[in-house]
Coordinates of C-alpha atoms in Angstrom, one line a residue:
X1 CA -20.7 -0.8 -2.2
X2 CA -17.2 -1.5 -3.0
X3 CA -15.6 2.2 -3.5
X4 CA -18.6 4.5 -2.0
X5 CA -19.8 2.2 0.7
X6 CA -18.6 5.3 3.3
X7 CA -20.9 7.9 1.6
X8 CA -23.5 5.4 1.1
X9 CA -23.7 4.9 4.9
X10 CA -21.7 1.5 5.2
X11 CA -18.4 0.2 7.2
X12 CA -16.5 -2.7 5.4
X13 CA -14.9 -4.8 8.4
X14 CA -13.3 -7.5 5.5
X15 CA -13.9 -8.8 2.8
X16 CA -17.1 -10.4 4.0
X17 CA -19.4 -8.1 6.0
X18 CA -20.0 -4.6 6.5
X19 CA -22.0 -2.7 8.9
X20 CA -24.1 0.6 8.9
X21 CA -21.6 3.2 9.3
X22 CA -24.2 4.4 12.1
X23 CA -24.4 1.5 14.2
X24 CA -20.4 1.6 13.8
X25 CA -20.3 5.3 15.4
X26 CA -22.8 5.4 17.4
X27 CA -21.2 5.5 21.3
X28 CA -17.5 5.8 19.9
X29 CA -14.6 7.9 21.5
X30 CA -11.4 9.0 20.2
X31 CA -9.1 11.3 22.0
X32 CA -7.6 14.3 20.4
X33 CA -3.9 16.5 21.4
X34 CA -3.6 20.0 19.6
X35 CA -0.3 21.5 19.5
X36 CA 0.3 23.7 21.5
X37 CA 0.7 26.0 18.2
X38 CA -3.2 25.3 17.4
X39 CA -3.9 25.6 21.0
X40 CA -2.4 29.0 21.2
X41 CA -4.8 30.1 18.0
X42 CA -7.6 28.4 19.3
X43 CA -8.0 26.3 16.4
X44 CA -8.8 22.9 16.3
X45 CA -7.3 20.4 13.2
X46 CA -10.1 18.4 11.5
X47 CA -7.3 16.4 10.9
X48 CA -7.9 15.4 14.2
X49 CA -11.4 13.9 13.8
X50 CA -9.9 12.1 11.0
X51 CA -11.5 9.2 10.2
X52 CA -14.5 9.4 12.1
X53 CA -16.1 12.6 10.7
X54 CA -15.3 12.9 6.5
X55 CA -14.0 15.8 5.4
X56 CA -16.4 16.9 2.9
X57 CA -20.4 17.4 2.4
X58 CA -21.4 16.7 6.1
X59 CA -22.6 19.0 9.2
X60 CA -21.1 18.2 12.3
X61 CA -22.0 19.4 15.9
X62 CA -19.8 19.8 18.7
X63 CA -21.2 19.9 21.7
X64 CA -20.1 20.5 25.2
X65 CA -20.2 18.1 28.1
X66 CA -23.4 19.3 29.9
X67 CA -25.0 18.4 26.0
X68 CA -24.9 22.9 24.8
X69 CA -23.8 23.0 21.3
X70 CA -20.1 24.6 20.7
X71 CA -20.0 24.8 16.9
X72 CA -21.8 23.9 14.0
X73 CA -19.1 22.8 10.5
X74 CA -20.6 22.9 8.2
X75 CA -17.2 20.8 5.9
X76 CA -18.1 22.5 3.1
X77 CA -18.5 26.3 3.8
X78 CA -17.0 29.2 5.9
X79 CA -17.2 27.9 9.2
X80 CA -13.9 25.7 9.1
X81 CA -10.4 27.8 8.7
X82 CA -7.4 27.0 6.7
X83 CA -3.9 26.7 9.0
X84 CA -1.3 29.3 8.5
X85 CA 1.2 26.8 8.5
X86 CA 0.0 24.9 6.4
X87 CA -2.7 25.5 3.5
X88 CA -4.5 21.9 2.9
X89 CA -5.4 21.6 6.2
X90 CA -8.4 23.1 7.5
X91 CA -9.1 23.7 11.9
X92 CA -12.5 24.9 13.6
X93 CA -12.5 27.3 16.0
X94 CA -12.3 26.7 19.3
X95 CA -10.9 29.9 20.9
X96 CA -14.0 30.5 23.4
X97 CA -14.8 25.9 24.7
X98 CA -10.8 26.4 25.8
X99 CA -11.2 29.9 27.0
X100 CA -14.1 28.9 29.5
X101 CA -12.5 25.4 30.2
X102 CA -9.8 26.4 30.8
X103 CA -7.6 24.1 27.9
X104 CA -3.5 24.2 27.6
X105 CA -1.0 23.0 25.7
X106 CA -1.1 19.0 26.4
X107 CA -4.4 18.5 27.0
X108 CA -6.8 16.0 25.9
X109 CA -10.0 16.4 24.4
X110 CA -12.3 13.2 24.7
X111 CA -14.4 13.2 22.2
X112 CA -17.7 10.8 22.2
X113 CA -19.8 10.6 19.1
X114 CA -23.6 10.8 20.9
X115 CA -25.7 10.8 17.6
X116 CA -24.5 9.7 13.9
X117 CA -27.2 11.2 12.1
X118 CA -26.8 14.3 12.3
X119 CA -23.1 13.9 13.5
X120 CA -23.1 14.8 17.1
X121 CA -20.0 15.2 19.0
X122 CA -19.3 15.7 23.0
X123 CA -16.2 17.2 24.0
X124 CA -14.7 16.6 27.6
X125 CA -11.6 18.5 28.7
X126 CA -9.1 15.8 30.8
X127 CA -5.9 18.0 31.6
X128 CA -2.7 16.4 30.6
X129 CA -2.4 15.8 34.7
X130 CA -5.2 13.5 34.6
X131 CA -3.9 10.9 31.8
X132 CA -3.8 7.8 33.0
X133 CA -1.2 5.7 31.0
X134 CA -1.9 2.5 32.4
X135 CA -5.0 2.0 30.8
X136 CA -4.4 2.7 27.9
X137 CA -1.4 0.4 26.8
X138 CA -3.1 -2.9 26.2
X139 CA -5.9 -0.4 23.5
X140 CA -2.3 1.7 21.9
X141 CA -0.7 -1.6 21.2
X142 CA -3.5 -3.4 20.4
X143 CA -4.4 -1.3 17.9
X144 CA -1.1 -0.3 16.2
X145 CA -0.5 -3.9 15.8
X146 CA -4.4 -4.0 13.8
X147 CA -3.4 -1.2 11.7
X148 CA 0.7 -2.4 11.0
X149 CA -0.9 -6.0 9.3
X150 CA -4.4 -4.4 7.5
X151 CA -1.8 -1.8 6.0
X152 CA 1.4 -4.8 5.5
X153 CA -1.7 -6.9 3.7
X154 CA -3.3 -4.1 1.4
X155 CA -1.5 -3.7 -2.4
X156 CA -2.0 -0.2 -3.0
X157 CA 0.5 3.2 -2.2
X158 CA -2.0 4.9 0.0
X159 CA -3.9 2.9 1.7
X160 CA -7.2 5.8 3.0
X161 CA -6.7 6.0 6.4
X162 CA -10.6 5.1 7.0
X163 CA -10.7 1.3 5.8
X164 CA -8.5 1.0 7.9
X165 CA -9.1 2.8 10.7
X166 CA -13.0 2.8 11.1
X167 CA -13.2 -1.6 10.8
X168 CA -10.8 -1.6 13.7
X169 CA -12.5 0.9 15.7
X170 CA -15.9 -0.7 15.2
X171 CA -15.3 -4.4 15.8
X172 CA -12.7 -2.9 19.0
X173 CA -13.8 -4.3 22.3
X174 CA -13.0 -1.0 23.6
X175 CA -14.4 1.0 20.9
X176 CA -16.8 3.5 23.9
X177 CA -14.5 3.0 26.9
X178 CA -12.1 5.2 28.0
X179 CA -9.7 6.5 24.3
X180 CA -6.5 5.7 24.2
X181 CA -3.6 7.9 22.4
X182 CA -4.5 9.0 19.4
X183 CA -4.4 6.6 15.9
X184 CA -2.3 8.9 14.3
X185 CA 0.5 9.7 17.1
X186 CA 0.6 5.5 17.8
X187 CA 1.7 6.1 13.6
X188 CA 4.0 8.3 13.6
X189 CA 6.2 7.3 16.4
X190 CA 6.3 3.7 15.6
X191 CA 8.1 4.1 12.9
X192 CA 6.8 1.4 10.1
X193 CA 4.4 3.3 8.5
X194 CA 4.0 6.7 7.3
X195 CA 1.4 8.8 7.6
X196 CA 0.1 11.5 4.5
X197 CA -0.8 14.0 4.6
X198 CA -2.6 13.0 7.0
X199 CA -5.3 10.9 5.9
X200 CA -3.5 8.2 3.6
X201 CA -1.2 5.5 5.1
X202 CA 1.8 3.3 4.0
X203 CA 4.2 0.9 4.6
X204 CA 6.9 2.0 1.9
X205 CA 9.7 4.5 2.3
X206 CA 10.4 5.4 -1.0
X207 CA 12.4 9.2 -0.8
X208 CA 9.8 9.7 -3.7
X209 CA 7.1 9.9 -1.0
X210 CA 8.8 12.8 1.3
X211 CA 7.2 15.5 -0.2
X212 CA 3.7 15.2 1.1
X213 CA 4.6 15.0 4.5
X214 CA 6.3 18.9 4.9
X215 CA 3.0 20.2 6.4
X216 CA 1.7 17.6 8.1
X217 CA -0.7 18.1 11.6
X218 CA 0.8 14.9 12.9
X219 CA 4.3 14.5 12.3
X220 CA 6.7 11.8 12.4
X221 CA 8.1 12.0 16.1
X222 CA 12.5 12.1 15.1
X223 CA 14.8 9.8 17.2
X224 CA 17.7 11.3 19.5
X225 CA 20.8 10.6 17.0
X226 CA 21.9 7.3 19.2
X227 CA 18.8 6.1 19.3
X228 CA 18.5 6.3 15.3
X229 CA 22.3 5.0 15.9
X230 CA 21.1 2.4 18.0
X231 CA 18.5 1.7 15.9
X232 CA 20.7 1.3 13.0
X233 CA 23.0 -1.2 14.8
X234 CA 20.1 -3.9 15.2
X235 CA 19.3 -3.8 11.7
X236 CA 22.5 -4.0 10.6
X237 CA 23.2 -6.8 12.8
X238 CA 19.7 -8.7 11.5
X239 CA 21.5 -8.1 7.7
X240 CA 24.8 -9.7 7.8
X241 CA 23.2 -12.9 9.8
X242 CA 20.7 -13.2 6.3
X243 CA 23.6 -12.0 4.0
X244 CA 24.9 -14.3 5.4
X245 CA 22.5 -17.2 5.2
X246 CA 22.4 -16.2 1.8
X247 CA 25.9 -16.8 1.2
X248 CA 26.0 -20.0 2.6
X249 CA 22.6 -21.2 0.7
X250 CA 23.6 -20.0 -2.9
X251 CA 27.4 -21.7 -2.4
X252 CA 25.4 -25.0 -1.2
X253 CA 23.3 -24.9 -4.7
X254 CA 26.8 -24.0 -6.7
X255 CA 27.9 -27.2 -5.1
X256 CA 25.0 -28.9 -6.7
X257 CA 25.4 -28.3 -10.1
X258 CA 22.1 -25.4 -10.1
X259 CA 24.2 -22.5 -11.0
X260 CA 28.0 -21.8 -11.8
X261 CA 27.8 -19.2 -8.5
X262 CA 28.1 -15.9 -10.3
X263 CA 25.2 -13.3 -9.9
X264 CA 23.9 -11.4 -12.5
X265 CA 23.1 -8.1 -12.0
X266 CA 21.5 -6.1 -15.1
X267 CA 19.0 -4.8 -13.1
X268 CA 21.4 -2.8 -11.1
X269 CA 23.1 -2.0 -13.5
X270 CA 19.9 -0.3 -15.3
X271 CA 20.7 2.1 -12.3
X272 CA 18.4 1.8 -10.2
X273 CA 18.0 4.4 -7.3
X274 CA 16.6 2.9 -3.7
X275 CA 13.1 4.0 -3.3
X276 CA 12.0 4.5 -7.1
X277 CA 9.6 2.7 -9.3
X278 CA 9.1 2.6 -12.7
X279 CA 7.1 6.3 -13.1
X280 CA 7.8 7.8 -9.6
X281 CA 12.1 7.9 -9.9
X282 CA 11.5 12.1 -10.7
X283 CA 8.4 12.8 -8.3
X284 CA 9.4 16.1 -6.1
X285 CA 6.8 18.5 -5.3
X286 CA 6.6 20.4 -8.8
X287 CA 5.0 17.0 -9.9
X288 CA 1.8 17.7 -8.1
X289 CA -0.9 19.6 -10.4
X290 CA 0.9 16.3 -12.7
X291 CA -3.6 16.1 -14.0
X292 CA -4.0 19.5 -14.6
X293 CA -4.5 20.2 -18.4
X294 CA -0.9 20.1 -19.4
X295 CA -0.7 16.9 -17.4
X296 CA 3.2 15.4 -17.7
X297 CA 3.1 11.9 -19.7
X298 CA 6.0 11.5 -17.5
X299 CA 5.3 12.5 -14.3
X300 CA 4.8 10.7 -10.5
X301 CA 1.9 7.4 -12.8
X302 CA 3.2 4.2 -13.4
X303 CA 1.5 3.8 -16.8
X304 CA 3.5 1.1 -19.3
X305 CA 7.0 2.1 -20.0
X306 CA 6.2 1.9 -24.2
X307 CA 3.2 4.6 -24.1
X308 CA 5.7 6.8 -22.5
X309 CA 8.1 6.5 -25.4
X310 CA 4.4 7.6 -27.4
X311 CA 3.5 11.0 -26.1
X312 CA 0.9 11.3 -29.2
X313 CA -0.3 7.3 -28.2
X314 CA -0.4 8.4 -24.6
X315 CA -2.1 12.0 -25.0
X316 CA -5.0 10.0 -27.0
X317 CA -5.2 7.1 -24.1
X318 CA -5.8 10.1 -21.6
X319 CA -8.1 11.6 -23.9
X320 CA -10.5 8.5 -24.3
X321 CA -10.1 8.3 -20.4
X322 CA -11.4 11.4 -19.9
X323 CA -14.4 11.4 -22.1
X324 CA -15.6 8.3 -20.8
X325 CA -15.8 9.5 -17.3
X326 CA -19.3 10.4 -15.8
X327 CA -19.9 14.0 -16.2
X328 CA -17.8 16.3 -13.6
X329 CA -15.2 13.8 -13.4
X330 CA -13.0 14.7 -15.6
X331 CA -12.8 18.5 -13.6
X332 CA -12.7 16.0 -10.4
X333 CA -9.6 15.0 -11.8
X334 CA -7.9 18.6 -12.5
X335 CA -8.3 19.7 -9.5
X336 CA -6.7 16.4 -7.5
X337 CA -3.5 15.7 -5.9
X338 CA -1.4 12.6 -7.4
X339 CA -2.9 10.1 -4.6
X340 CA -5.8 11.5 -4.5
X341 CA -6.5 11.4 -8.7
X342 CA -5.3 7.6 -8.3
X343 CA -8.3 7.1 -5.6
X344 CA -10.3 8.2 -7.9
X345 CA -9.8 7.0 -11.0
X346 CA -10.4 3.4 -9.1
X347 CA -13.9 4.2 -8.0
X348 CA -14.8 4.4 -11.3
X349 CA -13.0 1.4 -12.4
X350 CA -16.4 -0.6 -12.6
X351 CA -18.5 2.0 -14.6
X352 CA -15.0 2.4 -17.6
X353 CA -15.6 -1.6 -17.7
X354 CA -19.0 -1.0 -18.0
X355 CA -19.3 1.6 -20.2
X356 CA -16.2 2.2 -22.3
X357 CA -14.8 -1.3 -22.6
X358 CA -12.5 -0.9 -25.1
X359 CA -10.6 0.9 -22.9
X360 CA -9.1 -2.2 -21.2
X361 CA -7.5 -4.7 -23.6
X362 CA -8.8 -7.8 -23.4
X363 CA -6.6 -10.7 -21.6
X364 CA -6.5 -14.8 -22.2
X365 CA -7.1 -15.4 -18.9
X366 CA -10.7 -15.5 -17.2
X367 CA -12.4 -13.3 -15.6
X368 CA -14.4 -14.4 -12.4
X369 CA -16.5 -12.3 -10.0
X370 CA -14.7 -12.4 -6.3
X371 CA -18.0 -14.3 -4.7
X372 CA -17.4 -16.8 -7.4
X373 CA -14.0 -18.5 -5.0
X374 CA -14.3 -15.9 -1.8
X375 CA -15.5 -19.1 0.0
X376 CA -13.4 -22.1 -2.5
X377 CA -11.5 -24.0 -0.1
X378 CA -9.6 -25.3 -3.0
X379 CA -6.1 -23.1 -2.6
X380 CA -2.6 -24.5 -2.8
X381 CA -0.9 -26.0 0.2
X382 CA 1.7 -24.0 -0.8
X383 CA -0.3 -21.1 -0.4
X384 CA 2.2 -20.2 3.0
X385 CA 0.2 -17.8 5.1
X386 CA -3.3 -18.4 2.5
X387 CA -4.3 -16.5 -0.2
X388 CA -7.3 -14.9 1.5
X389 CA -5.3 -12.4 3.0
X390 CA -2.5 -12.5 -0.1
X391 CA -5.0 -11.6 -3.3
X392 CA -6.3 -8.0 -1.2
X393 CA -9.6 -7.1 -1.7
X394 CA -8.5 -4.2 -4.3
X395 CA -6.1 -6.5 -6.3
X396 CA -7.7 -8.8 -8.4
X397 CA -8.8 -6.3 -10.9
X398 CA -6.1 -3.5 -10.4
X399 CA -3.4 -6.9 -11.6
X400 CA -5.4 -8.1 -14.0
X401 CA -5.8 -5.0 -15.5
X402 CA -1.9 -4.1 -15.3
X403 CA -1.1 -7.1 -16.6
X404 CA -2.9 -6.6 -19.9
X405 CA -2.2 -3.2 -20.0
X406 CA 2.0 -4.9 -19.9
X407 CA 1.0 -7.1 -22.7
X408 CA 2.7 -6.2 -26.2
X409 CA 3.1 -7.8 -29.8
X410 CA 6.9 -7.7 -28.8
X411 CA 7.5 -11.3 -29.6
X412 CA 9.6 -12.0 -26.0
X413 CA 6.3 -10.7 -23.6
X414 CA 4.1 -12.4 -26.3
X415 CA 5.5 -15.6 -25.5
X416 CA 5.7 -15.2 -21.9
X417 CA 2.3 -14.2 -22.7
X418 CA 1.5 -17.5 -24.5
X419 CA 3.5 -19.7 -21.6
X420 CA 0.8 -17.9 -18.4
X421 CA -2.5 -18.8 -20.2
X422 CA -0.6 -22.5 -21.1
X423 CA 0.3 -22.5 -17.4
X424 CA -3.0 -21.2 -15.7
X425 CA -4.4 -23.5 -18.0
X426 CA -2.1 -26.5 -16.8
X427 CA -3.5 -25.5 -13.2
X428 CA -7.3 -25.7 -14.3
X429 CA -6.9 -29.4 -15.9
X430 CA -5.1 -30.2 -12.7
X431 CA -8.1 -29.2 -10.3
X432 CA -6.5 -26.0 -9.3
X433 CA -8.9 -23.3 -7.7
X434 CA -9.6 -19.8 -9.9
X435 CA -7.7 -18.3 -7.3
X436 CA -4.9 -20.6 -6.9
X437 CA -4.7 -19.3 -11.2
X438 CA -5.4 -15.9 -10.9
X439 CA -3.2 -15.8 -8.0
X440 CA 0.0 -17.6 -10.1
X441 CA -0.2 -16.0 -13.3
X442 CA -0.3 -11.9 -11.2
X443 CA 3.3 -13.8 -9.5
X444 CA 4.7 -14.4 -12.6
X445 CA 4.3 -11.5 -15.0
X446 CA 6.6 -10.0 -12.5
X447 CA 9.0 -12.6 -12.8
X448 CA 8.6 -12.5 -16.9
X449 CA 8.4 -8.3 -17.0
X450 CA 12.4 -8.5 -15.4
X451 CA 13.0 -11.0 -17.9
X452 CA 12.1 -9.3 -20.3
X453 CA 12.7 -6.4 -19.3
X454 CA 17.0 -6.7 -18.4
X455 CA 17.9 -10.1 -20.0
X456 CA 15.3 -9.7 -23.1
X457 CA 14.4 -13.8 -22.1
X458 CA 11.1 -15.6 -22.4
X459 CA 9.8 -16.6 -19.7
X460 CA 10.8 -20.3 -20.5
X461 CA 14.5 -18.5 -20.5
X462 CA 14.5 -18.1 -17.1
X463 CA 17.7 -19.6 -14.4
X464 CA 18.7 -20.0 -10.7
X465 CA 21.0 -17.3 -11.4
X466 CA 18.5 -14.4 -13.1
X467 CA 16.1 -15.3 -10.8
X468 CA 17.8 -14.5 -8.3
X469 CA 18.7 -11.7 -9.2
X470 CA 14.6 -11.2 -9.1
X471 CA 13.7 -12.4 -6.1
X472 CA 16.5 -10.4 -4.1
X473 CA 17.0 -7.4 -6.1
X474 CA 14.4 -6.5 -8.2
X475 CA 11.4 -7.4 -6.5
X476 CA 11.9 -5.7 -3.3
X477 CA 13.6 -2.5 -5.0
X478 CA 11.4 -2.0 -8.0
X479 CA 7.6 -3.5 -7.7
X480 CA 5.9 -0.1 -5.1
X481 CA 3.6 -2.4 -3.8
X482 CA 6.2 -5.6 -2.2
X483 CA 5.3 -8.0 0.4
X484 CA 7.1 -10.5 2.3
X485 CA 3.6 -12.9 1.3
X486 CA 3.8 -11.7 -1.7
X487 CA 7.7 -12.6 -2.5
X488 CA 6.9 -16.5 -0.4
X489 CA 3.8 -16.5 -3.4
X490 CA 6.3 -15.4 -6.9
X491 CA 8.9 -18.5 -5.2
X492 CA 5.9 -21.2 -4.9
X493 CA 4.3 -19.7 -8.8
X494 CA 7.8 -20.2 -10.3
X495 CA 8.6 -23.5 -8.8
X496 CA 4.8 -25.2 -10.9
X497 CA 5.5 -23.0 -13.4
X498 CA 9.1 -24.8 -14.2
X499 CA 7.8 -28.4 -13.0
X500 CA 5.2 -27.1 -15.8
X501 CA 7.9 -26.8 -18.6
X502 CA 9.9 -29.7 -17.7
X503 CA 6.4 -32.1 -17.9
X504 CA 5.9 -30.5 -21.3
X505 CA 9.9 -31.0 -22.1
X506 CA 10.4 -27.4 -22.7
X507 CA 13.2 -27.6 -20.6
X508 CA 15.5 -30.4 -19.4
X509 CA 15.6 -30.3 -15.5
X510 CA 13.9 -28.2 -13.2
X511 CA 15.8 -28.3 -9.0
X512 CA 16.8 -24.4 -9.6
X513 CA 13.4 -23.4 -9.6
X514 CA 12.8 -26.5 -6.6
X515 CA 16.0 -25.0 -4.7
X516 CA 14.8 -21.2 -5.2
X517 CA 11.1 -22.1 -3.7
X518 CA 13.5 -23.5 -0.8
X519 CA 14.4 -20.2 -0.4
X520 CA 11.0 -19.0 -0.2
X521 CA 11.6 -17.6 3.7
X522 CA 14.8 -15.8 2.4
X523 CA 13.2 -13.8 -0.3
X524 CA 10.9 -12.6 2.2
X525 CA 13.3 -11.7 5.2
X526 CA 14.3 -9.7 2.3
X527 CA 11.3 -7.9 2.2
X528 CA 10.9 -7.4 5.5
X529 CA 14.3 -5.8 5.9
X530 CA 14.2 -3.4 3.2
X531 CA 10.3 -2.2 5.2
X532 CA 12.3 -1.0 8.1
X533 CA 15.1 0.5 6.4
X534 CA 13.6 4.3 7.4
X535 CA 15.1 7.2 4.9
X536 CA 15.6 8.9 7.6
X537 CA 18.8 7.5 9.0
X538 CA 21.4 8.3 8.9
X539 CA 23.7 4.8 7.8
X540 CA 19.9 4.8 5.2
X541 CA 23.1 4.1 2.1
X542 CA 25.1 1.6 4.7
X543 CA 21.9 -0.5 5.2
X544 CA 20.7 -0.9 1.7
X545 CA 23.7 -1.5 0.6
X546 CA 24.1 -4.4 3.0
X547 CA 20.9 -5.7 2.7
X548 CA 21.8 -6.0 -1.1
X549 CA 24.7 -7.0 -1.0
X550 CA 26.2 -8.8 -3.5
X551 CA 24.4 -6.4 -6.2
X552 CA 25.7 -3.3 -4.4
X553 CA 28.8 -3.7 -4.6

């Protein structure tokens, strides 16, 4: 149910609730507005039916308003066509229905799910002049805000739209009423998110992701240049206000003797290009076949850097992984795009853990099922907005595997790993819940990785200047799944860890960590503003430079 719920007929509403998919779909209504070019061709791209209709392994009956059959679609057969301007997009032939109803460019198709088994959709034409914008304004706002919220909470880079949009529709009071604006148009016009390949949602604005969207059915609506300039001016005002606040806080902390006032720039000097993450810096359209038989070790996947430096070890790891997967999955990976490959692997993690545990290095942090702590009320009071939201349902297992993969025999990393393990034990001894300990461990690994990679230091050797760089430059720009919530959470982990180090006698003063914890809202604000900077903005470089000033000067 965790990975394959939809294929089994179940929809996950949230961490604790599931509903039969047939119940969620029954009577559900949504709107399609085909592009003029598609109307001229007599086609309806199947992307308009996402995520209410799966794109494979299903037969869909399309009926008119009288219940008469328009067409029957076998989504794995020849009843669908490839769009001429998009090799990856498929469409169904509605030319006869368009002609019979007098359908014209700008008109809407109002779709109602009449039966869930077999899936039967009723299509009704609504002329453009009959559209009622005032009737859908509140619905559109509620839907868009709910999508933004769910995407922001996810730790995944690319989130399948069915995991976001379907649960919102299923629980909405308006699911069976007059349909609002297509959710795809709301997303592409909003600017806070990207719709990738008409299927995946992301809040990331990394240039490396651009090539996915070259031929999408739902293209982002470009703002007029003066609107872009106005938006940039407003954003620049907010950034400058934040920078003044940061400068004043740093100066106050220097006056209190917490540091010497000199910022460090090791990660900036490392040559980080904005938007390029570890493993993503060379991502372009030529990497689409990275999971083929001649898989490039330096392709668009986030892999351990030590493996990337040892191609033989990397190929051996790949061979073991493919050999351990269930029959047919390796062929599925070879045919998949990079973002699809990640999802395929994710669906089989539990299988691999059971059948080939040697693929996963051992870690010292006890693994507990989500059920053990999902109801635990003993969450740390410093988790500003609650751990349930911060700890994404897909993040518990994946983050621990990432931490295990990161562990190695290097002296600095090993020492930091030992300290983190001791700190986890300390939290348990202090009566903190398993959820709190796991959250702190995840956050500290980010800091430890930064200190080891750029300064050759253990966690015990962190100080105000290095941690300022980690929080206000490295974390927003180098960690692809960065969120305002986790920025605050890292500040809390830092404060508690160095209190632990002080109690142990490892350091003589933890005031610098307390000062950084007090700046947690500033750290979160940097991530929030970074998310608002569009790579399409004519002032992109200026906004990035100002946001990360003085690290970019």
